[in-house]
mmCIF file of C-alpha atoms and ligand atoms in Angstrom:
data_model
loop_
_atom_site.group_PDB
_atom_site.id
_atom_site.type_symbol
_atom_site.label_atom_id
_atom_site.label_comp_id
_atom_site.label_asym_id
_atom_site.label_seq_id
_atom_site.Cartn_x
_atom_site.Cartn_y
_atom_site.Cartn_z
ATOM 1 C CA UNK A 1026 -5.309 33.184 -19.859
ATOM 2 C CA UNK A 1027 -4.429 30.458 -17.659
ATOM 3 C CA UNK A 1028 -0.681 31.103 -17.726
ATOM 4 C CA UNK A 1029 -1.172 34.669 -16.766
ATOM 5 C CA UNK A 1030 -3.461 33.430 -13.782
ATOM 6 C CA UNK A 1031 -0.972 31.556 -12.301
ATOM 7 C CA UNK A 1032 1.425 33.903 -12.435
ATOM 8 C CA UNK A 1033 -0.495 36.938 -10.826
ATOM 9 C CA UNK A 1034 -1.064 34.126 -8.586
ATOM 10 C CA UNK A 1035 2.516 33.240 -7.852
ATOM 11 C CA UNK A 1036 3.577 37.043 -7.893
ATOM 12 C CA UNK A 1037 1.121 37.756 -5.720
ATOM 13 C CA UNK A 1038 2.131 34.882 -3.350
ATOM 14 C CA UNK A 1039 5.560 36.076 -3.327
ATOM 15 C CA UNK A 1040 4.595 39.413 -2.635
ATOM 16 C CA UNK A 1041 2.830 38.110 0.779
ATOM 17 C CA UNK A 1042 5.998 36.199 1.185
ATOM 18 C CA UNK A 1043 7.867 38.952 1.273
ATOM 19 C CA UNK A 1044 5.790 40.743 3.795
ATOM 20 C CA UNK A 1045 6.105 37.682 6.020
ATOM 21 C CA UNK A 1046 10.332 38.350 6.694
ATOM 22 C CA UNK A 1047 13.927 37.542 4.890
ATOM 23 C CA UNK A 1048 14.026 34.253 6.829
ATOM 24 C CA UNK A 1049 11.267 32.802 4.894
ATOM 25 C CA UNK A 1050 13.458 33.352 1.613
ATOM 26 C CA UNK A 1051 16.908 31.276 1.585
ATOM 27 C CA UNK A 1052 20.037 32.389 0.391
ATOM 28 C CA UNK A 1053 19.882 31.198 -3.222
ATOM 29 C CA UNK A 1054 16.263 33.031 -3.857
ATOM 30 C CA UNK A 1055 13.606 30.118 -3.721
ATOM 31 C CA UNK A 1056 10.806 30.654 -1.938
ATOM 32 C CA UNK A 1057 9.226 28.321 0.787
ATOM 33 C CA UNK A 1058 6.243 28.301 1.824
ATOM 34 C CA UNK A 1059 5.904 29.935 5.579
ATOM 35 C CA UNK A 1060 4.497 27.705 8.190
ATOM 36 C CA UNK A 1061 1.917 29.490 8.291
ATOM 37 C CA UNK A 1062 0.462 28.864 4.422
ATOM 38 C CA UNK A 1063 -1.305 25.496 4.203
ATOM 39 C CA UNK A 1064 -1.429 25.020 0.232
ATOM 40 C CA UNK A 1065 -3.370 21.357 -1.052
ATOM 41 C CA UNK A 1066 -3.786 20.551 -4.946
ATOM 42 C CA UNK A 1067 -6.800 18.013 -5.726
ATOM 43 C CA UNK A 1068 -6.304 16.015 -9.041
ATOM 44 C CA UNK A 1069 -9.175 14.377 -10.463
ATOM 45 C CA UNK A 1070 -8.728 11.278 -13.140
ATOM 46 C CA UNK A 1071 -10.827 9.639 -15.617
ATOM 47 C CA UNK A 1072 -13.549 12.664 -16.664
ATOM 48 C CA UNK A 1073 -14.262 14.427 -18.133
ATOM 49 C CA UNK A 1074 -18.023 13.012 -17.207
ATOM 50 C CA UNK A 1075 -21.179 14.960 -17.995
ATOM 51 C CA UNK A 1076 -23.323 15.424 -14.804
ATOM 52 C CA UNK A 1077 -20.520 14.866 -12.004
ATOM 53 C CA UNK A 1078 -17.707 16.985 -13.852
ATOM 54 C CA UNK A 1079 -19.920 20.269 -14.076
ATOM 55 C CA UNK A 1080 -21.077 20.048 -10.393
ATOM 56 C CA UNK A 1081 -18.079 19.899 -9.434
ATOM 57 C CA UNK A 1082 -16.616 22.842 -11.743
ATOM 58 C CA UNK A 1083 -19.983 24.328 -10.177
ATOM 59 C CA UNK A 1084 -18.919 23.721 -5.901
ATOM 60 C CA UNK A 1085 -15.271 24.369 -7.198
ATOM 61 C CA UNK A 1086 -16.133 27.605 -8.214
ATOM 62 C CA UNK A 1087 -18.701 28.807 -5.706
ATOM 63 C CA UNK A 1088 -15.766 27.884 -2.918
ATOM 64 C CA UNK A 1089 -12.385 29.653 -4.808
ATOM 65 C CA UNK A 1090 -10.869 26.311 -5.114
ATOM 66 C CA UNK A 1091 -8.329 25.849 -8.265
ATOM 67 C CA UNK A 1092 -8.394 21.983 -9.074
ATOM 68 C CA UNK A 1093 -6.252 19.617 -11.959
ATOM 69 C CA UNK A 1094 -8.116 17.839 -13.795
ATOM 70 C CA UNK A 1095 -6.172 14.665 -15.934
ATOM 71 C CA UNK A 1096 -8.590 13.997 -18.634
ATOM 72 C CA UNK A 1097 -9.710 10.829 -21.329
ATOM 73 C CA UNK A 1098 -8.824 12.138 -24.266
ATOM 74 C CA UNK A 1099 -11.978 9.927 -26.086
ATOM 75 C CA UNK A 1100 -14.067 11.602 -23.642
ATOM 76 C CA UNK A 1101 -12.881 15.168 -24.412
ATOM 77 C CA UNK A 1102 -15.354 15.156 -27.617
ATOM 78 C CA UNK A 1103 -18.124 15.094 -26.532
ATOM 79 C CA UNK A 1104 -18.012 17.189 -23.170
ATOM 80 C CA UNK A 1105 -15.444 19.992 -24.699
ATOM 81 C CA UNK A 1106 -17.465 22.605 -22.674
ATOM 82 C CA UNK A 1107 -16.709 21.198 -19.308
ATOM 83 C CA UNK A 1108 -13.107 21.099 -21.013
ATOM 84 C CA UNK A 1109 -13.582 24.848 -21.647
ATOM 85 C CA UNK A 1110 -15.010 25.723 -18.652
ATOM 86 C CA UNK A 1111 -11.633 24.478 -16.642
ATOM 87 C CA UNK A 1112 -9.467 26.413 -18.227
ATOM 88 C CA UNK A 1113 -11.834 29.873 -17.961
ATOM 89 C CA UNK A 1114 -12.367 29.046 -14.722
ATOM 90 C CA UNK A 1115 -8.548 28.475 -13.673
ATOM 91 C CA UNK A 1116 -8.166 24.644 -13.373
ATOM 92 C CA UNK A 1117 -4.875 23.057 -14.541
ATOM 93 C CA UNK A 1118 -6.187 21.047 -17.659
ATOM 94 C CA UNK A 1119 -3.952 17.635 -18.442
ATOM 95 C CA UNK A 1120 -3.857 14.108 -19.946
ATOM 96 C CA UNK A 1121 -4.585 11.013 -19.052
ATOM 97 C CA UNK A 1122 -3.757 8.967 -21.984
ATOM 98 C CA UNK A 1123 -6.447 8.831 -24.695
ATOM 99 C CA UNK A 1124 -8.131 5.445 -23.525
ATOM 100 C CA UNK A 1125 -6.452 4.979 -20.059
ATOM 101 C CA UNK A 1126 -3.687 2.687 -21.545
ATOM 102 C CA UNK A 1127 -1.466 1.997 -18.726
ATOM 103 C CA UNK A 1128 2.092 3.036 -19.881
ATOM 104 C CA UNK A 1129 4.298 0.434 -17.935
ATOM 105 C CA UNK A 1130 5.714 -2.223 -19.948
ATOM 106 C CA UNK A 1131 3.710 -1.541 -23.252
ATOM 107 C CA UNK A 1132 6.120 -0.402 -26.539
ATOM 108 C CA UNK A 1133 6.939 3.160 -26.351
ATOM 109 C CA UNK A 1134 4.977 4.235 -29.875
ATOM 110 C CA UNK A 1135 2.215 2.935 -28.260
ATOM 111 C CA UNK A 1136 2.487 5.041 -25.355
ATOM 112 C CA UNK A 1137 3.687 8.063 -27.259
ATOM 113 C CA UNK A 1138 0.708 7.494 -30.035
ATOM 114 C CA UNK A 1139 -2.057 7.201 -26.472
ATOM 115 C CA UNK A 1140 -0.257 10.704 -25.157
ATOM 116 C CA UNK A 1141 -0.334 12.454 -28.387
ATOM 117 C CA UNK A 1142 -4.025 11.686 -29.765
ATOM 118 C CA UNK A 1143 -5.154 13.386 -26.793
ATOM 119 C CA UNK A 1144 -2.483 16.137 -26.646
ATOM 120 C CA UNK A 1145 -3.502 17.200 -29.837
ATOM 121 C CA UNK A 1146 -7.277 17.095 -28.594
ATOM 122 C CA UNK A 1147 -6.227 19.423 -26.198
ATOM 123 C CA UNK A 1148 -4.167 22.197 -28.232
ATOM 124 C CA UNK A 1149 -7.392 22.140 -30.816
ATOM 125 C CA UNK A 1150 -9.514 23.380 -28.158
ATOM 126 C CA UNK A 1151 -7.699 25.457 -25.955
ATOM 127 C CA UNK A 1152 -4.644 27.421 -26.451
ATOM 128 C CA UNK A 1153 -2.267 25.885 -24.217
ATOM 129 C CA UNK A 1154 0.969 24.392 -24.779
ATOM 130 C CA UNK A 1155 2.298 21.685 -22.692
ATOM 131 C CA UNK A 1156 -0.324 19.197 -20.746
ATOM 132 C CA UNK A 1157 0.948 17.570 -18.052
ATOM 133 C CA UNK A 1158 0.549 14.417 -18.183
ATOM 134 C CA UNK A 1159 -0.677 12.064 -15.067
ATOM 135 C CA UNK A 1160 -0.072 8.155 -16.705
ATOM 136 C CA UNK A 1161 -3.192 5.706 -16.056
ATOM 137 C CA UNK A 1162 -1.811 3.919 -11.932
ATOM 138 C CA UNK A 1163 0.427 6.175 -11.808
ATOM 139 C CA UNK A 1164 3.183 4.152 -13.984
ATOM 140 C CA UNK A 1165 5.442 4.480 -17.222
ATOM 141 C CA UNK A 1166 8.184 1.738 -18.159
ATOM 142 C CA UNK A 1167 11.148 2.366 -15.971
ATOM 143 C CA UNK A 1168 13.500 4.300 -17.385
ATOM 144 C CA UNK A 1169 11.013 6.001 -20.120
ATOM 145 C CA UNK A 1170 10.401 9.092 -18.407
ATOM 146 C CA UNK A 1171 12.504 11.006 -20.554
ATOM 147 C CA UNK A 1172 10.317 9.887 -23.547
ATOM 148 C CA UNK A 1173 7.572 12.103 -22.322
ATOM 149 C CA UNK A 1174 8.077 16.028 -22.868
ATOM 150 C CA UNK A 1175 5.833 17.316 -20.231
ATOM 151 C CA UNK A 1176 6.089 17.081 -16.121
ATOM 152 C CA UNK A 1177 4.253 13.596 -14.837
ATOM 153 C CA UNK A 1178 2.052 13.704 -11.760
ATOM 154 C CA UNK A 1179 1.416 11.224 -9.094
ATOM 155 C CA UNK A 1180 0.056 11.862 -6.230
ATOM 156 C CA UNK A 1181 0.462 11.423 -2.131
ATOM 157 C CA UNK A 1182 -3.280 10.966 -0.631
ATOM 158 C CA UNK A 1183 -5.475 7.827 -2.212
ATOM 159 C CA UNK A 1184 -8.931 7.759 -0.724
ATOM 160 C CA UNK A 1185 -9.154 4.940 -3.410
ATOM 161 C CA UNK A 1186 -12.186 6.963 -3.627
ATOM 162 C CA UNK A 1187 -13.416 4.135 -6.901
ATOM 163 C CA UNK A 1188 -13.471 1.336 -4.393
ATOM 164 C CA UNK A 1189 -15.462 2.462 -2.016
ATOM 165 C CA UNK A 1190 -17.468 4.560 -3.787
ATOM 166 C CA UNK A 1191 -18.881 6.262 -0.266
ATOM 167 C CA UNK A 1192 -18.572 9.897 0.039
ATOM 168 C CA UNK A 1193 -17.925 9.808 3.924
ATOM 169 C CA UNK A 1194 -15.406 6.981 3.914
ATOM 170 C CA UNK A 1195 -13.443 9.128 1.193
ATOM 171 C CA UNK A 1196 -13.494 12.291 3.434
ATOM 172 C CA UNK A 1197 -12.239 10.319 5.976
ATOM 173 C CA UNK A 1198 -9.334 9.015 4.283
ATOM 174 C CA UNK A 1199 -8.425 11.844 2.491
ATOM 175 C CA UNK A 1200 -8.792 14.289 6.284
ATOM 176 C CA UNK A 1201 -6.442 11.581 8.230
ATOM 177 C CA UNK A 1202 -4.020 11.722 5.699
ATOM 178 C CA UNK A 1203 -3.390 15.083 3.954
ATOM 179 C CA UNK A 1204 -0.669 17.432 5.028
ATOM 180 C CA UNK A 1205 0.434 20.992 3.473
ATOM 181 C CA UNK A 1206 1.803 20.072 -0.095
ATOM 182 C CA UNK A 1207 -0.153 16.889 -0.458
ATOM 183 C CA UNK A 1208 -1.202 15.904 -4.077
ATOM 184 C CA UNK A 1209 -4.961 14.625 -3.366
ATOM 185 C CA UNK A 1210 -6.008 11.758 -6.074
ATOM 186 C CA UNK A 1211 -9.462 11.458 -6.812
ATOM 187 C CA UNK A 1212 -11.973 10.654 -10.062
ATOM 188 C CA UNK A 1213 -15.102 13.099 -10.762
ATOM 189 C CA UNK A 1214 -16.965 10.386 -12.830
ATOM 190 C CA UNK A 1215 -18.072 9.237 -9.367
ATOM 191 C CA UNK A 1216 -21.409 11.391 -7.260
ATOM 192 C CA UNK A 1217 -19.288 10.102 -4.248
ATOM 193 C CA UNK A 1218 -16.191 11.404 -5.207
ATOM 194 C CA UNK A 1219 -17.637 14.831 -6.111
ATOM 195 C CA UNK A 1220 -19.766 15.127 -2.833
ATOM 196 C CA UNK A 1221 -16.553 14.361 -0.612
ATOM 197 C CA UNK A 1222 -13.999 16.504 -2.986
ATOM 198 C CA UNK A 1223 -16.807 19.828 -1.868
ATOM 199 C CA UNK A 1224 -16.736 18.121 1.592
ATOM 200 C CA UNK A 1225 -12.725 18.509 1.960
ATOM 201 C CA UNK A 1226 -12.819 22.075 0.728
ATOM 202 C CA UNK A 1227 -15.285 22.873 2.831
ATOM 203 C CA UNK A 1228 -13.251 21.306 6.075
ATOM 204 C CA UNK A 1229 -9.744 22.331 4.960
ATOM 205 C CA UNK A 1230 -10.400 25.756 3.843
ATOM 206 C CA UNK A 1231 -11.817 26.432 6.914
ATOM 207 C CA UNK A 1232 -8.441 25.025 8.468
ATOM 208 C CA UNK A 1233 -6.838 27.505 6.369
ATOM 209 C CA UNK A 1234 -5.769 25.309 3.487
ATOM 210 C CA UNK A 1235 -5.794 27.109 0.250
ATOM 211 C CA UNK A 1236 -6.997 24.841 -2.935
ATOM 212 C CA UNK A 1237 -3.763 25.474 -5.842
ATOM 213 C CA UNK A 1238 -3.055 23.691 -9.389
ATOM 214 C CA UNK A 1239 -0.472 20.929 -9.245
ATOM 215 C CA UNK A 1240 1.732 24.112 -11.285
ATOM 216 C CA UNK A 1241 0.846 26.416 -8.599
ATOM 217 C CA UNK A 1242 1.796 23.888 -6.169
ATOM 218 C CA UNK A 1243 5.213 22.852 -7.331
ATOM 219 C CA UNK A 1244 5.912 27.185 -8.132
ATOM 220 C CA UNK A 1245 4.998 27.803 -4.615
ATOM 221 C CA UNK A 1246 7.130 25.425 -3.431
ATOM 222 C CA UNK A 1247 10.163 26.817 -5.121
ATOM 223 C CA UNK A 1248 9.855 23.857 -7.798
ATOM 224 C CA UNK A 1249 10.874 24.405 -11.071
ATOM 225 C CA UNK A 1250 8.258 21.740 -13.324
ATOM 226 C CA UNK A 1251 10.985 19.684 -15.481
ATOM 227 C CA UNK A 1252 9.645 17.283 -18.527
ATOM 228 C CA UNK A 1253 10.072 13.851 -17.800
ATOM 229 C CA UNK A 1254 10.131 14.187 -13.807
ATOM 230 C CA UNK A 1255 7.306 12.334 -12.283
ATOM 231 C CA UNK A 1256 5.891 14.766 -8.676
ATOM 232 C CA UNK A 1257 4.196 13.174 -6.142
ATOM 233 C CA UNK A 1258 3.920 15.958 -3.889
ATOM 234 C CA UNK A 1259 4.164 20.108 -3.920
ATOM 235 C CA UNK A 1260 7.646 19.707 -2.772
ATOM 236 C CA UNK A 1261 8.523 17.437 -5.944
HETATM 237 NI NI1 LIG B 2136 -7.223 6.693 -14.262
#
């Protein structure tokens, strides 16, 4: 369901593409983007989080806006219908570790043991296959990239929206700073974080941004998602 979402999605982007002229598609086939298309992915760490997750999913969904979501896997238990709801509703599900280990400098079973407890989590309740996986900071041992099988995600905007904790000071941050392409990190166990995540939609969308999946992102960018490569923006 969510594989075949994304790629009506990306076939149908192409298809605009191609309506926009030959120059916007280079000689060897990839697509870019035309100036034109303003394309933003929002990640959201740490849920999910009864009561700020679902109004979220709820503003996400009232506005069009596709979102990635980097989950706890001890959390996924007990809130496994806000799990299922992202995937119905078109959200790029991934991992987040299973009890936000950080991954730098720790032994690699370890790391591989936090990744897989809540991989498995995942595949028992929906029907993917690969969950990208966004490491607690944004770090795994140097030189262990290879050890994880999936695409890693960083990001290129931080509101540091769980310092502040003040919906218009993360709005701000996030509006100065965000470009076409950006990766957006933010955390939906916070009110603040959720009321300034609808706030941005609401701002960019009418700037003509258009809300994708980290996946979407990187596809629309002529990206092909490799395991083991950490992304820190659309264009990889
Ligand atoms: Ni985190």
């Amino acid at each position: 369901m969510a594989k075949k979402s994304i790629w009506v999605f990306v076939l149908s982007a192409l298809a605009a593409l191609s309506l926009v002229g030959s120059e916007a598609v280079p000689a060897d086939g990839v697509a870019e983007i035309p100036a034109g298309e303003k394309y933003v992915a929002l990640t959201f760490d740490d849920g999910p989080r009864r009561g700020t997750t679902d109004r979220l999913l709820d503003g996400l969904k009232e506005r069009g806006a596709k979102a990635t979501f980097f989950l706890i896997g001890k959390q996924i238990g007990d809130n496994s219908d806000l799990v299922a709801r992202m995937a119905e509703e078109g959200h790029q599900v991934g991992n987040h570790t299973w009890s936000h280990q950080g991954l730098e400098g720790v032994p690699a079973a370890v790391a591989a043991g936090e990744v897989e407890r809540t991989e498995a989590a995942l595949k028992a309740l929906l029907s993917g296959e690969k969950y990208w996986l966004r490491p607690p900071y944004g770090q795994v041992t140097a030189g262990a990239e290879g050890n994880f099988d999936v695409p890693m995600v960083k990001w290129s905007v931080d509101p540091r929206d769980w310092e502040s904790r003040d919906a218009e000071k993360v709005t701000q941050a996030i509006l100065e700073n965000v470009k076409p392409n950006s990766i957006i990190l933010l955390h939906d166990i916070y009110p603040t974080s959720v009321d300034a995540a609808l706030k941005i939609v609401d701002q960019l969308q009418e700037e003509g941004y258009w809300f994708v999946t980290v996946e979407e992102l990187l596809w629309l960018n002529g990206v092909k998602p490799e395991a083991g490569e950490m992304y820190r923006t659309g264009k990889g």
